[in-house]
Structure formats: C-alpha cells, structure tokens
Short mmCIF file of C-alpha atoms and ligand atoms in Angstrom, two decimals:
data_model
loop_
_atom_site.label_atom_id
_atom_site.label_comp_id
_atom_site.label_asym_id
_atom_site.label_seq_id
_atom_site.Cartn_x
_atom_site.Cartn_y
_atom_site.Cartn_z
CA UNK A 533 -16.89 68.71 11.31
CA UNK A 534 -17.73 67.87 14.88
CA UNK A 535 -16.17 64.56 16.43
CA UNK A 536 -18.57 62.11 17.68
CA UNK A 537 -16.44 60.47 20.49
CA UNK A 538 -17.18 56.19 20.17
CA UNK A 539 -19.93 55.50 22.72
CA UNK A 540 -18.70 52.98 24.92
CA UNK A 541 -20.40 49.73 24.79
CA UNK A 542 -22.25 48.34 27.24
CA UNK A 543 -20.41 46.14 29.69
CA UNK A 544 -22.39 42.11 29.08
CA UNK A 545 -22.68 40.15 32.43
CA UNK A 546 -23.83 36.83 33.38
CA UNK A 547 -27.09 36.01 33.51
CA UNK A 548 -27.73 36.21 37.27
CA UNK A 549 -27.69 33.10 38.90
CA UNK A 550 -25.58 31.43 35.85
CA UNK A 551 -21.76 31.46 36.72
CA UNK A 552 -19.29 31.10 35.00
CA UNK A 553 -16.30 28.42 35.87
CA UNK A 554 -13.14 29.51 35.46
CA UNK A 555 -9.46 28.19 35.38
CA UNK A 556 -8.29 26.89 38.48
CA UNK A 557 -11.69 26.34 39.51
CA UNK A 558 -12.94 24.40 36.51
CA UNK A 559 -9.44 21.88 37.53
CA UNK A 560 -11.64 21.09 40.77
CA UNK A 561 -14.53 20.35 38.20
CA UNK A 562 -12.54 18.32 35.86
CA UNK A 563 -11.05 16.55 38.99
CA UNK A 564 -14.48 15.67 40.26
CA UNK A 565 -15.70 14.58 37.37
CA UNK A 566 -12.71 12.09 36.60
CA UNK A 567 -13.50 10.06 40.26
CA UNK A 568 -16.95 10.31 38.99
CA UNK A 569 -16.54 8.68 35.36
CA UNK A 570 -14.43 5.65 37.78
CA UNK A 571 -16.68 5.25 40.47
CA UNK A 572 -19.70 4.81 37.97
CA UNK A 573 -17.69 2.39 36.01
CA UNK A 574 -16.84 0.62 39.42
CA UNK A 575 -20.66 0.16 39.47
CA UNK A 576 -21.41 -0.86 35.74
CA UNK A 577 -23.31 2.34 35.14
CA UNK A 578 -23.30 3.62 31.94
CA UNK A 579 -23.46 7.76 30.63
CA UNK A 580 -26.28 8.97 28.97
CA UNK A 581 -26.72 12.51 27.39
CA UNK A 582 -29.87 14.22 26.76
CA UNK A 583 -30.69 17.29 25.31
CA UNK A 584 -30.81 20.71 27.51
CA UNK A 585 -33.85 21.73 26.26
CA UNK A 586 -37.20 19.19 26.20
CA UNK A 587 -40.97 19.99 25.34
CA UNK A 588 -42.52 22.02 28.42
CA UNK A 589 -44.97 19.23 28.69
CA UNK A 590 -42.51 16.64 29.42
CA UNK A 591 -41.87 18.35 32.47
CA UNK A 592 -45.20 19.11 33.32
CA UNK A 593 -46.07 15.23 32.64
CA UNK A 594 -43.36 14.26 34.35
CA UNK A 595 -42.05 16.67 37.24
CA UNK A 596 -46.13 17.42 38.12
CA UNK A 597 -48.17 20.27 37.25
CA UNK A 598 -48.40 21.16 41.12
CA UNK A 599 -44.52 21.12 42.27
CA UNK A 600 -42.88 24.46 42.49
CA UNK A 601 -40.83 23.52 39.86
CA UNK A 602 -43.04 23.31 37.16
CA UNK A 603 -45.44 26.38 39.09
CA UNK A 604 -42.92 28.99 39.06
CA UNK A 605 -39.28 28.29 38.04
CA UNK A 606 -38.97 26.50 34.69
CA UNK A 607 -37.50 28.51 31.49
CA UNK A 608 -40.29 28.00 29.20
CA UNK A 609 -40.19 29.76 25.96
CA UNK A 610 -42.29 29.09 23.11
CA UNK A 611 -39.66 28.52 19.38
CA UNK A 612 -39.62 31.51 17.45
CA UNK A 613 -39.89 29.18 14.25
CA UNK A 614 -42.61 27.11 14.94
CA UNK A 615 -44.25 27.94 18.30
CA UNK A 616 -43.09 24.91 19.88
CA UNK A 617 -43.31 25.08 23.72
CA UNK A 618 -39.90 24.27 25.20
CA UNK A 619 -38.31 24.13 28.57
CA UNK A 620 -34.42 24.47 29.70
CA UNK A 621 -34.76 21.00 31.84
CA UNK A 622 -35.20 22.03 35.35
CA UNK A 623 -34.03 18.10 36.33
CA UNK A 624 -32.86 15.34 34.16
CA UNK A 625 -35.04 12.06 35.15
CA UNK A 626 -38.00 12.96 32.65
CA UNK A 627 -35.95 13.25 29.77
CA UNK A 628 -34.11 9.95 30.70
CA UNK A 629 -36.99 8.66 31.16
CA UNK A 630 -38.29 10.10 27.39
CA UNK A 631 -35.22 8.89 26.02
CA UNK A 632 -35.35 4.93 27.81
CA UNK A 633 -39.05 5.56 25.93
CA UNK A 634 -38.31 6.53 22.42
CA UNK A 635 -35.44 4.47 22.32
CA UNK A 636 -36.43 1.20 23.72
CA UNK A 637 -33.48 1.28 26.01
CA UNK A 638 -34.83 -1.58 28.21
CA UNK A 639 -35.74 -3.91 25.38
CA UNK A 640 -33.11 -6.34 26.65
CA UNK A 641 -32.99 -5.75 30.23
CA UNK A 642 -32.37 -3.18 33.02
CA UNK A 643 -29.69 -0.77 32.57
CA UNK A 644 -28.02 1.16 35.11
CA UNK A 645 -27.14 5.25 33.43
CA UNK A 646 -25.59 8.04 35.17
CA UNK A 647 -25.71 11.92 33.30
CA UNK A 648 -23.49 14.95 34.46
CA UNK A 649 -24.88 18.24 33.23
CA UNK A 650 -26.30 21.54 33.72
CA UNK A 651 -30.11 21.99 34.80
CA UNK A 652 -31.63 25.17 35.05
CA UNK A 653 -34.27 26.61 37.67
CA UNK A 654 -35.74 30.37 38.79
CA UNK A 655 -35.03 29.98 42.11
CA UNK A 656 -33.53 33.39 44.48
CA UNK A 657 -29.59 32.77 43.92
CA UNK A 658 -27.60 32.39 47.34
CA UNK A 659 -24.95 30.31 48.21
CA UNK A 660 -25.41 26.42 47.27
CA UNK A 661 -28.02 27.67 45.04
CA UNK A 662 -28.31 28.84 41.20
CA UNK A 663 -30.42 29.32 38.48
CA UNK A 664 -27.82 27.10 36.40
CA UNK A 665 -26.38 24.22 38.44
CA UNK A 666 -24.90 21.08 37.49
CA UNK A 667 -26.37 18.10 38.61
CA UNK A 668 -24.82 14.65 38.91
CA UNK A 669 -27.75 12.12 38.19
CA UNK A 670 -27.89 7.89 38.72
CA UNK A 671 -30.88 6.19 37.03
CA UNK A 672 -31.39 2.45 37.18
CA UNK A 673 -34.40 1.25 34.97
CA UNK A 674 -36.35 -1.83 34.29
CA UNK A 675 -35.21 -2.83 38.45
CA UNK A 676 -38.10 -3.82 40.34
CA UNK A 677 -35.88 -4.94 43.43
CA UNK A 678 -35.27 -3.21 46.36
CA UNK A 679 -31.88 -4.19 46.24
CA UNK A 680 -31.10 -1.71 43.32
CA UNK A 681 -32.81 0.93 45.89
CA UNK A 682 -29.52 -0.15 47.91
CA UNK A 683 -27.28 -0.34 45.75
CA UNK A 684 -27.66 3.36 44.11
CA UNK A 685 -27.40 5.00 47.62
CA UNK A 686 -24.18 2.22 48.02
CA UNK A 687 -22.46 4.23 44.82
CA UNK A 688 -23.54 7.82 46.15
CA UNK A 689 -21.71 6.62 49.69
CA UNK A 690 -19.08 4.89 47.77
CA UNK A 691 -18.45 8.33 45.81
CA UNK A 692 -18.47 10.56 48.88
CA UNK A 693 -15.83 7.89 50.30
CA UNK A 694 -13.45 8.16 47.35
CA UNK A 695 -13.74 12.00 47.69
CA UNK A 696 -12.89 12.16 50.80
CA UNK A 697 -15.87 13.57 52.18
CA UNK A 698 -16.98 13.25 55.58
CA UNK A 699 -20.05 14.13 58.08
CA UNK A 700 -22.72 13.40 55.42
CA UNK A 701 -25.95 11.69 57.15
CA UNK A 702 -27.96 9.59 54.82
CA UNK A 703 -31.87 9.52 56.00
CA UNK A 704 -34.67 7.20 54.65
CA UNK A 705 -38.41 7.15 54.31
CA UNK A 706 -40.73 4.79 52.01
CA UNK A 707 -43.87 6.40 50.22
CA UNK A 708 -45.24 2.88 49.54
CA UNK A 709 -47.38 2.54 46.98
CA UNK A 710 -50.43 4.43 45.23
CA UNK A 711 -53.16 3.30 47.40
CA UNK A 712 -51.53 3.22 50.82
CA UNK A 713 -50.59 7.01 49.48
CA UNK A 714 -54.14 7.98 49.20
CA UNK A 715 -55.56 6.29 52.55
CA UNK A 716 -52.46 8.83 54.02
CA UNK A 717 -53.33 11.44 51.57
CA UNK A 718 -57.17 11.33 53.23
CA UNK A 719 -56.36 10.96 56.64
CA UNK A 720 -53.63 13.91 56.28
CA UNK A 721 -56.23 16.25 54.80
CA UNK A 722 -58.95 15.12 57.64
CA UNK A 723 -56.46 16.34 59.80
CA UNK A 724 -55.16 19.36 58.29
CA UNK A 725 -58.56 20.64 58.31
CA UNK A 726 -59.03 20.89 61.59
CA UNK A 727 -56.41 23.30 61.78
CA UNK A 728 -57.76 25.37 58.90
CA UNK A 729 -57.09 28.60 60.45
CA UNK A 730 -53.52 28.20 61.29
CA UNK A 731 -53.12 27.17 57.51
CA UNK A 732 -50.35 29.39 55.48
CA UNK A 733 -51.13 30.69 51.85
CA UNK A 734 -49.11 27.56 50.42
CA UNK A 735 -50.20 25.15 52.75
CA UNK A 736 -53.77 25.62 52.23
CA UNK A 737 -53.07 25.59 48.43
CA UNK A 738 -51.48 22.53 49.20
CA UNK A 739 -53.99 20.85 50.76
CA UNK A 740 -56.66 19.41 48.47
CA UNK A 741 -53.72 19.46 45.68
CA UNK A 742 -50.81 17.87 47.08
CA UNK A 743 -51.10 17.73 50.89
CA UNK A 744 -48.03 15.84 51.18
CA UNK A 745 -46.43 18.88 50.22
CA UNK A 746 -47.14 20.66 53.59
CA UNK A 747 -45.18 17.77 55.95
CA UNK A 748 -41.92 19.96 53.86
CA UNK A 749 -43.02 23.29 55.73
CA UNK A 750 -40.53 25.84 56.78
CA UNK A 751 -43.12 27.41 58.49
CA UNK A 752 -42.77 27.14 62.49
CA UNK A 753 -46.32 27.03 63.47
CA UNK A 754 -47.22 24.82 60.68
CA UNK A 755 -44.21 23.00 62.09
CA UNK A 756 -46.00 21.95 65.41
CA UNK A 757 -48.89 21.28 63.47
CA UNK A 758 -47.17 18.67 61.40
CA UNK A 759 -45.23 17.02 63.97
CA UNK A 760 -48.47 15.04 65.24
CA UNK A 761 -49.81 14.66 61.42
CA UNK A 762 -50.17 11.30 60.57
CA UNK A 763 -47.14 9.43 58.83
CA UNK A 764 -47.31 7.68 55.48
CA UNK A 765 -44.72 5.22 57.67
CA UNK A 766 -48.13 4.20 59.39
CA UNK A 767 -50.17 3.21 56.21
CA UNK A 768 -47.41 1.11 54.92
CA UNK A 769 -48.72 -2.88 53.84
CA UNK A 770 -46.52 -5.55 54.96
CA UNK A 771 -45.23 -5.64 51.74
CA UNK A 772 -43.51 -1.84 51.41
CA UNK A 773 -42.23 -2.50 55.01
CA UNK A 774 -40.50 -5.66 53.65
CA UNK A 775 -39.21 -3.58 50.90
CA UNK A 776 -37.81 -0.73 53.36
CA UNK A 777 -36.55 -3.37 55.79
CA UNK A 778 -34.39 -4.82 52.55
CA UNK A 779 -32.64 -1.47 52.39
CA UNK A 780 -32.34 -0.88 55.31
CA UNK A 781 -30.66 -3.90 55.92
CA UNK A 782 -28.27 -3.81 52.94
CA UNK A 783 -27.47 -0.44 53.64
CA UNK A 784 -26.43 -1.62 57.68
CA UNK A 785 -24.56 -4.93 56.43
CA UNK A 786 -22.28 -2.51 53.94
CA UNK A 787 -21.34 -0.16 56.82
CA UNK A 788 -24.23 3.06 55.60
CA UNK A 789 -25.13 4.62 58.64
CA UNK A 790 -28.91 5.81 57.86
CA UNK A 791 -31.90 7.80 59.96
CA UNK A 792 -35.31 6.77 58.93
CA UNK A 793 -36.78 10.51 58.34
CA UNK A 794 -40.92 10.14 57.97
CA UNK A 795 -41.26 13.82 57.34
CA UNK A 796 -39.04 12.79 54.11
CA UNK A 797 -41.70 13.26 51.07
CA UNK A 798 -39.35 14.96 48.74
CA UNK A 799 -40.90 17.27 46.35
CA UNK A 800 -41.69 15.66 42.82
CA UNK A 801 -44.83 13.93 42.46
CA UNK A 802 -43.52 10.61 40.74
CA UNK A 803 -41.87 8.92 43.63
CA UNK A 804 -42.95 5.28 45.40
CA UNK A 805 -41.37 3.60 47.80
CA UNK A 806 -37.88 4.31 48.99
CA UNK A 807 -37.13 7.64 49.02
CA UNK A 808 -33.88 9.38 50.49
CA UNK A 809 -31.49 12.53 50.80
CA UNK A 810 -28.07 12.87 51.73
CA UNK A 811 -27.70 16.10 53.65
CA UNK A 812 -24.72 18.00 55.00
CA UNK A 813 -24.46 20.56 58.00
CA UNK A 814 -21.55 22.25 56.83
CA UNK A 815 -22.92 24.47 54.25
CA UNK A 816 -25.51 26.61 55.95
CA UNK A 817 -29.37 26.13 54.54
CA UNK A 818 -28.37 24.41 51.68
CA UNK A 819 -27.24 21.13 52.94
CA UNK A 820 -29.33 19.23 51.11
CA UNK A 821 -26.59 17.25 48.90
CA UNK A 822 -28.43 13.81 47.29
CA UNK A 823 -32.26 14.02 46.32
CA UNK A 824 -33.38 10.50 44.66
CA UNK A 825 -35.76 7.72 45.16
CA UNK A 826 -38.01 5.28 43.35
CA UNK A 827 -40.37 6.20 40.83
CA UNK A 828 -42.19 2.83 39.16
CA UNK A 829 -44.87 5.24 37.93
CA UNK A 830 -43.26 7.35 35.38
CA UNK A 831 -42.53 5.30 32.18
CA UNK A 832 -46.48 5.36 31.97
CA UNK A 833 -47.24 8.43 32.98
CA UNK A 834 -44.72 9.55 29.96
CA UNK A 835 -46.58 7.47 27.61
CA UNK A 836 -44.36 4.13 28.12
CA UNK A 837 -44.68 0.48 29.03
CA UNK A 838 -44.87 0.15 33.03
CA UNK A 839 -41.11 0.35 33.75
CA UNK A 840 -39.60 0.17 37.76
CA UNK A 841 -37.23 2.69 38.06
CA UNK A 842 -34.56 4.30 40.78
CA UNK A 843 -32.17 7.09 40.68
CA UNK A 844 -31.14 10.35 42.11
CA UNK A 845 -29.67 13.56 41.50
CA UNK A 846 -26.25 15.25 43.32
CA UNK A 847 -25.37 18.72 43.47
CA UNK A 848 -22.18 19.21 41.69
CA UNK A 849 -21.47 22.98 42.96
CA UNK A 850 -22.78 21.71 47.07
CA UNK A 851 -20.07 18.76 47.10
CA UNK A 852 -17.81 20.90 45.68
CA UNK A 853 -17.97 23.62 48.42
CA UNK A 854 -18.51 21.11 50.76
CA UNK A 855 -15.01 19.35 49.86
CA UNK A 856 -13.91 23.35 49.87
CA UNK A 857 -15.12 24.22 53.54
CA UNK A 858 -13.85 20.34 54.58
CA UNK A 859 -10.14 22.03 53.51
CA UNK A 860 -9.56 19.68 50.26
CA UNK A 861 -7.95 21.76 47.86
CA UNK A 862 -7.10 20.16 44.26
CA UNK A 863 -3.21 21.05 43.49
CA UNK A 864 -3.50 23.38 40.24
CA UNK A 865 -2.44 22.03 36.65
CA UNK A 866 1.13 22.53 35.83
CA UNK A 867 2.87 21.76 32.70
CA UNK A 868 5.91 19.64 33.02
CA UNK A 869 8.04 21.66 30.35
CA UNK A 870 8.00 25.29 29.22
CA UNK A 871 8.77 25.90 25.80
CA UNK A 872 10.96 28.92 24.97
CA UNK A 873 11.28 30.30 21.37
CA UNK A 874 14.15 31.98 20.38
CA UNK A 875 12.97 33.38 17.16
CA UNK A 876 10.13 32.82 14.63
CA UNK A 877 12.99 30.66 12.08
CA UNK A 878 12.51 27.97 14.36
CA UNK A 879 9.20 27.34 15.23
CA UNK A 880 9.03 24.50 12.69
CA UNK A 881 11.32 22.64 14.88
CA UNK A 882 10.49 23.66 17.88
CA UNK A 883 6.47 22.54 17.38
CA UNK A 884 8.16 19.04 15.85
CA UNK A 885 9.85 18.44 19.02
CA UNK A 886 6.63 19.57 21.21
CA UNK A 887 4.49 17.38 19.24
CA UNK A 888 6.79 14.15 19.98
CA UNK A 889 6.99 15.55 23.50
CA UNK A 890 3.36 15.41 23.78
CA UNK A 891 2.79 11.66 22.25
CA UNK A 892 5.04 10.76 24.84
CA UNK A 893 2.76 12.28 27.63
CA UNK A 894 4.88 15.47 28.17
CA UNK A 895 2.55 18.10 29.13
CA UNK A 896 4.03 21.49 27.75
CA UNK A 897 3.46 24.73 26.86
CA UNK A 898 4.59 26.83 24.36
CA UNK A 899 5.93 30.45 24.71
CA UNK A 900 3.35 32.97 22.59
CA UNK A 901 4.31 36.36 23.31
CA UNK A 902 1.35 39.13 23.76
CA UNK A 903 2.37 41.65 21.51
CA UNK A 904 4.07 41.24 18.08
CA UNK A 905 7.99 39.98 17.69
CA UNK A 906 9.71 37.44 19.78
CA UNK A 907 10.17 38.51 23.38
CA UNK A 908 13.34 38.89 25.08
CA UNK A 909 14.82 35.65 26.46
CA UNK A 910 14.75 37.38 30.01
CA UNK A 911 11.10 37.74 29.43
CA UNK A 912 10.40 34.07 28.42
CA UNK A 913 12.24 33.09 31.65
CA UNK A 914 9.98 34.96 33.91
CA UNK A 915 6.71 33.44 32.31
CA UNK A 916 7.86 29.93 32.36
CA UNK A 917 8.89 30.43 35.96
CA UNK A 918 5.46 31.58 36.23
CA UNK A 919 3.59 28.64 34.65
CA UNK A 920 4.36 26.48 37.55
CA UNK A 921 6.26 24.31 34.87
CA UNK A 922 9.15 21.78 36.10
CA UNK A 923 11.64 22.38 33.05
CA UNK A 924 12.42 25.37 30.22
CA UNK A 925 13.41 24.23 26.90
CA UNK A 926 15.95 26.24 25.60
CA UNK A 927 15.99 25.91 21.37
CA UNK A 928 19.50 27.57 21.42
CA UNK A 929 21.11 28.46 17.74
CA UNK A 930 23.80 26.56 18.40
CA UNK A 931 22.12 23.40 20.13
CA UNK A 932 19.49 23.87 17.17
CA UNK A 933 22.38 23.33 14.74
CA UNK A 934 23.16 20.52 16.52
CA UNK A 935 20.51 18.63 16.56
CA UNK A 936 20.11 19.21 20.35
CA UNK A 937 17.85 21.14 22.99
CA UNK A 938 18.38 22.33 26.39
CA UNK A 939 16.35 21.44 29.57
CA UNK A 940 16.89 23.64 32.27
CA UNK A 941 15.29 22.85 35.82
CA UNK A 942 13.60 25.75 36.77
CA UNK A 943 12.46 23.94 40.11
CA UNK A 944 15.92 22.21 41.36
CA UNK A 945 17.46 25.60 43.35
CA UNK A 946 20.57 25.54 41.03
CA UNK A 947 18.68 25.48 37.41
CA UNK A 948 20.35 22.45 36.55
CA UNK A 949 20.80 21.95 32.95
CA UNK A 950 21.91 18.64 30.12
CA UNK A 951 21.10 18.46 26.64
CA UNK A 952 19.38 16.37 24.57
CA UNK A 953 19.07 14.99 20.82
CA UNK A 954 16.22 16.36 18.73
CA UNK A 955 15.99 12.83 17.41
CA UNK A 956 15.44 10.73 19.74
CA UNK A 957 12.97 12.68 22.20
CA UNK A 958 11.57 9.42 23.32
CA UNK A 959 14.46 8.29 24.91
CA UNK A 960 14.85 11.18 27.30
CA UNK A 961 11.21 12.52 27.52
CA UNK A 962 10.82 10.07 30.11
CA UNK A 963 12.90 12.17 32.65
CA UNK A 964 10.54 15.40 32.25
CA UNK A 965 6.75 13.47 32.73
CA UNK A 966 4.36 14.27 35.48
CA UNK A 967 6.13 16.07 38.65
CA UNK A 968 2.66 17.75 39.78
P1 AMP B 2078 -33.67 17.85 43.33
O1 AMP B 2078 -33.69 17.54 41.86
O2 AMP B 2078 -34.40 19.11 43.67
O3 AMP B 2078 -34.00 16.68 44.18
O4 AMP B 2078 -32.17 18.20 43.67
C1 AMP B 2078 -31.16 17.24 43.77
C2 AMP B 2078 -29.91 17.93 44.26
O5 AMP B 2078 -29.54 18.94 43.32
C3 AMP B 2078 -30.10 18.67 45.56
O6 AMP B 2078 -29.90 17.82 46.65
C4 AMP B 2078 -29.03 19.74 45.47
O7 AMP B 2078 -27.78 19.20 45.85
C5 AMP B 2078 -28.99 20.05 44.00
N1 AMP B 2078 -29.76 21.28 43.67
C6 AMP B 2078 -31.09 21.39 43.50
N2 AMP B 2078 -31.44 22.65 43.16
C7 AMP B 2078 -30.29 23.35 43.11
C8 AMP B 2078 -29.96 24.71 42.80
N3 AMP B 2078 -30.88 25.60 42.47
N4 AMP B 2078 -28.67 25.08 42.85
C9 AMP B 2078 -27.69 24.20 43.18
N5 AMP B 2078 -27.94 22.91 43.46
C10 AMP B 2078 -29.22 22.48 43.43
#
C-alpha cells in the first residue's frame, strides 16, 4: 500500500496587530503594573473590571455614531446563539460608565476607579499602535468640581514621576458646555464653508456632522485653513473660564507644567469642559501618551441619572517604550535558590523543603529535566548557573540521610558552600532571600 506522508500542519500566528507578551518582557509589564496598583492607592482610587466584550450599542451610545471608532474600527460580531450584537470594547469609559449605571455605584457618593486591560481597535498596526493594546484608565464619578479635573491629571503626573519618566508636556483646552459648543459649532461651519473647495473627503463629511472633528486635521492645507478658525476658547461663559482657570491653577501651585492647546478637541463626542493629553516626542507619530477629560453628559446619554464625571485613558505599550527609548531597563526575575534533584527517591523531600522555603519568601526553582530520567549532576549545574539563581541546593544522599542540605553559592567566585538542617529551614532561609 502506498504511504501517505503526514501533511504538515499549518503554522497558527497572531492575529495581526495582537502581540503576544512574553517572558522578560511581560516582567516590565508586571513591574509597571505594581507602581500602578500603589500610585492609585496613593490616590484612593479603587479597580474596577468590566467585561471585554459589551453590546455594540453601548459603544455607539456612548463613543458616538460619528467618531472613527465606532465608523470603521470596532470588532462587532453578531452571537452565534442568539444574534446578539456585540463589540470587543474599543475603550473602557462606556462600560464603566454601564456598570456605575446598573450597579448604582454612586448611590452613596463619588467614587474615584481606575481599570488596566486590553481594548481592541482596527486601526493600520505600526509602532505605538495595535489592534489589541492595553490601556490604563482613571474614572472619577459623581465629581462635579473642577478640582477632581486637577487632581486626575495630578495622579497621571504623579505616575510618570514615580516611573521615572521625563520630557512629557501636559496641554489643556476646555470644551465648555453644550450651548457655548453649538454657538462654536455654527460659527465653525459658517466658516468652513467658505472654504468649501479646499475641503478634504473627511473634512467635508465632517462638517455638518461633527465639525469639531476637522480642527484634528493632518491635512496641511486644511491646516492653514484651521489655524484662523474660530476657537471654542472664544465662546467660553465666565463660568467654564472660572472652571479652566481652577485647573489651571491647581495644576501651577503643584509644580504641572501645562500648554493651553485650543486646537485640543479630542475625538469622542461625550466630552465637556476640561479636556487634556499628555504627549511625548520621543516615540515618533505616536506620542500621544494620556487622552482624558470631562464628560458630565454620559450617565444620561447611557440611560442613567445625570452623573459629572472625569477620567482618562494611558497607553500601557507607549509608556512602556517610552521608559525603553528613555534607557530604563527592569533587571530580569531571578530565583534566589536552584533546586537540584539527585534522583526521583527524593523528590518527596526535596518539594517538603521547597515548600517551607517558599512560605518563608524564598523564591526557587526546581530542576525538571526535558527528557525522561534524572539528568546528570553536571547537567543540573549548568542550568542553575543559567537561571540567574544566587544559590544550588544540593539534596546529597548522604546530607539527605542526615537530615541536612547543601547551599552552594553559585554567584560568590569560589562556590562557597555550608549545610543546613532539613528541620529547621526557617532559621537559615533567611540568608538565601531576595539578592536581585
Ligand atoms: P484614546 O482612548 O483614543 O483617547 O486613547 C488613550 C490612549 O490610549 C492614547 O493616548 C494612547 O496612548 C493609547 N492608544 C490609543 N489607541 C491605541 C492603539 N491603537 N495602540 C496603542 N495605544 C493606543
């Protein structure tokens, strides 16, 4: 009978624009991460986890039917089961926002909630840039104060600080409220018109829909055009200035350098008032770092009681290249101890001693060879040399019978060695804690 030779199966890849994080760099991630969780607890925030996926029309509610976001890079999908149309959240403030809703969260008072997870768009993948990307995300609800405004871009400086990060501009703008937004909104379109010709695809989309939209041009004619536009700045009440001057003023008294930006409209649809972005120039096109603001309008427009709200959202991956390029790299994990196994018999003892190593904040690990059988002791030497790890433990027959182990430096220059009792592993673990 002819041999069919075993077709070789496909090779799987990432989805493009989804990446994975590997060891070594997921200890960077881990790292960030921790001085986040401290920094938010510095500030009384509190975490809150919502679900990945939401109903498409939360987003569309919420985010705003004419944002490129909801246009053209959500995952929608309807459920196979029961036809339910669902989204992969593109940003996380709607769905705290649904959540603060369907849970009451505010019955008793403001509360102050930070999120860390992933948030997937269709955008064209490049540097700074994904289809998957984690976001970092402040939200302060139920704070009608523009001293909350303050104080969220206070814990976004305060983080950077703690980091280490440096050359990070912070710049300002205030979108005021509805109706000084729609005396701008008509003056912006009287004056767009004029230049009707000049108008780009987008921009002339843009312009009876959401002419705000076309002050974030990339487009270097529409550029000049823009530059004499009117600014929202100029249809500001007294009462959003005195709002803006409060930040401003908090921000100056705590030592935040700031730029007041007026081209600053940011892209969602929901936002009032203060709006701002912290933006790097050290990472090419995508320096945009921060993206948050006030937006009082979007408890009701989901449904909910009228609710003041502020928060924003960080690019995990940006101020993690950015602390990258700025030459901060996190020292790798090492274990303190290396665990070498002379032969199957005494595992038993072995994983006793590792477990009382471990309660008393030891971090080890344990020889497992590759292929089947114990390997050589040679062999176990080279791969705890190689695991970065401070000590070897040496289970020895005749320590074992005993009642003792050997710890060998491997770090010292002269592989120092003493032994120790089994029983009493809190008494010496002490010497082999935490050297990296
Ligand atoms: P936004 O929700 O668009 O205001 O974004 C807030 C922050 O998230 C931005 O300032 C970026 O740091 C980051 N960000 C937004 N989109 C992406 C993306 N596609 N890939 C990586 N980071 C992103």
């Amino acid at each position: 009978m002819e041999k069919i030779a075993p077709q070789k199966a496909e090779k799987l890849v990432a989805v493009k624009g989804m990446n994975d994080i590997l060891p070594g760099e997921s200890a960077r991630w881990e790292a960030l991460e921790s001085t986040v969780r401290s920094v938010m607890r510095s500030f009384a925030f509190e975490n809150i986890r919502t679900p990945v996926v939401e109903s498409t029309s939360l987003f569309v509610r919420g985010t705003g039917q004419s944002t490129d976001i909801v246009m053209k890079e959500m995952y929608s999908f309807d459920d196979r089961l029961n036809g339910e149309a669902l989204t992969l959240r593109p940003e996380n403030t709607p769905g705290v926002v649904r959540a603060a809703i369907e849970h009451n969260l505010t019955y008793d008072g403001g509360k102050r909630l930070y999120y860390m997870g992933p948030m997937f768009r269709h955008e064209r993948p490049q540097r700074g840039r994904y289809r998957q990307f984690y976001q970092l995300g402040v939200e302060a609800i139920g704070f009608e104060g523009p001293e909350v405004d303050a104080e969220i871009i206070l814990l976004a400086h305060a983080l950077f600080k703690v980091l280490g990060l440096k050359n990070v501009r912070v710049e300002l703008n205030s979108l005021g409220v509805t109706s000084e937004r729609l005396a701008h909104r008509l003056a912006l379109i009287t004056y767009f018109e004029q230049f009707a010709d000049l108008l780009d695809e987008d921009a002339k989309k843009r312009l009876h829909t959401n002419p705000l939209r076309i002050l974030d041009t990339k487009n270097p004619v529409l550029k000049e055009i823009v530059r004499n536009a009117p600014m929202l700045i100029g249809f500001l009440g007294a009462e959003s200035l005195a709002r803006f001057d409060v930040v401003k003023t908090v921000l100056t008294a705590c030592g935040v350098a700031w730029t007041v930006n007026p081209l600053l409209v940011r892209g969602l649809d929901y936002y009032s008032h203060t709006v701002f972005e912290f933006y790097t120039d050290e990472l090419g096109s995508q320096g945009a770092l921060i993206g948050g603001g006030r937006y009082d309008g979007l408890f009701e427009l989901l449904g909910g009681k009228p609710t003041p709200a502020v928060g924003w959202g960080l690019g995990m991956e940006r101020v993690l290249e950015l602390l990258k390029t700025q030459g901060q790299v996190h020292a790798a994990h090492f274990p303190d101890a290396y665990a070498i196994v002379p032969n199957a018999s005494a595992l038993p003892v072995v994983l006793r001693c590792l477990q009382s190593l471990r309660e008393q904040g030891v971090k080890v690990q344990m020889h497992a060879s590759a292929t089947p059988g114990v390997a050589s002791m040679k062999s176990q030497f080279k791969k705890a040399d190689a695991s970065g790890a401070h000590f070897a433990l040496i289970f020895g027959a005749d320590e074992m019978a005993a009642g003792l182990i050997t710890v060998k430096s491997l770090r010292d220059g002269v592989g120092e060695q003493a032994t120790y009792p089994l029983s009493a592993v809190p008494h010496w673990a002490i010497k082999l804690q935490s050297r990296s």
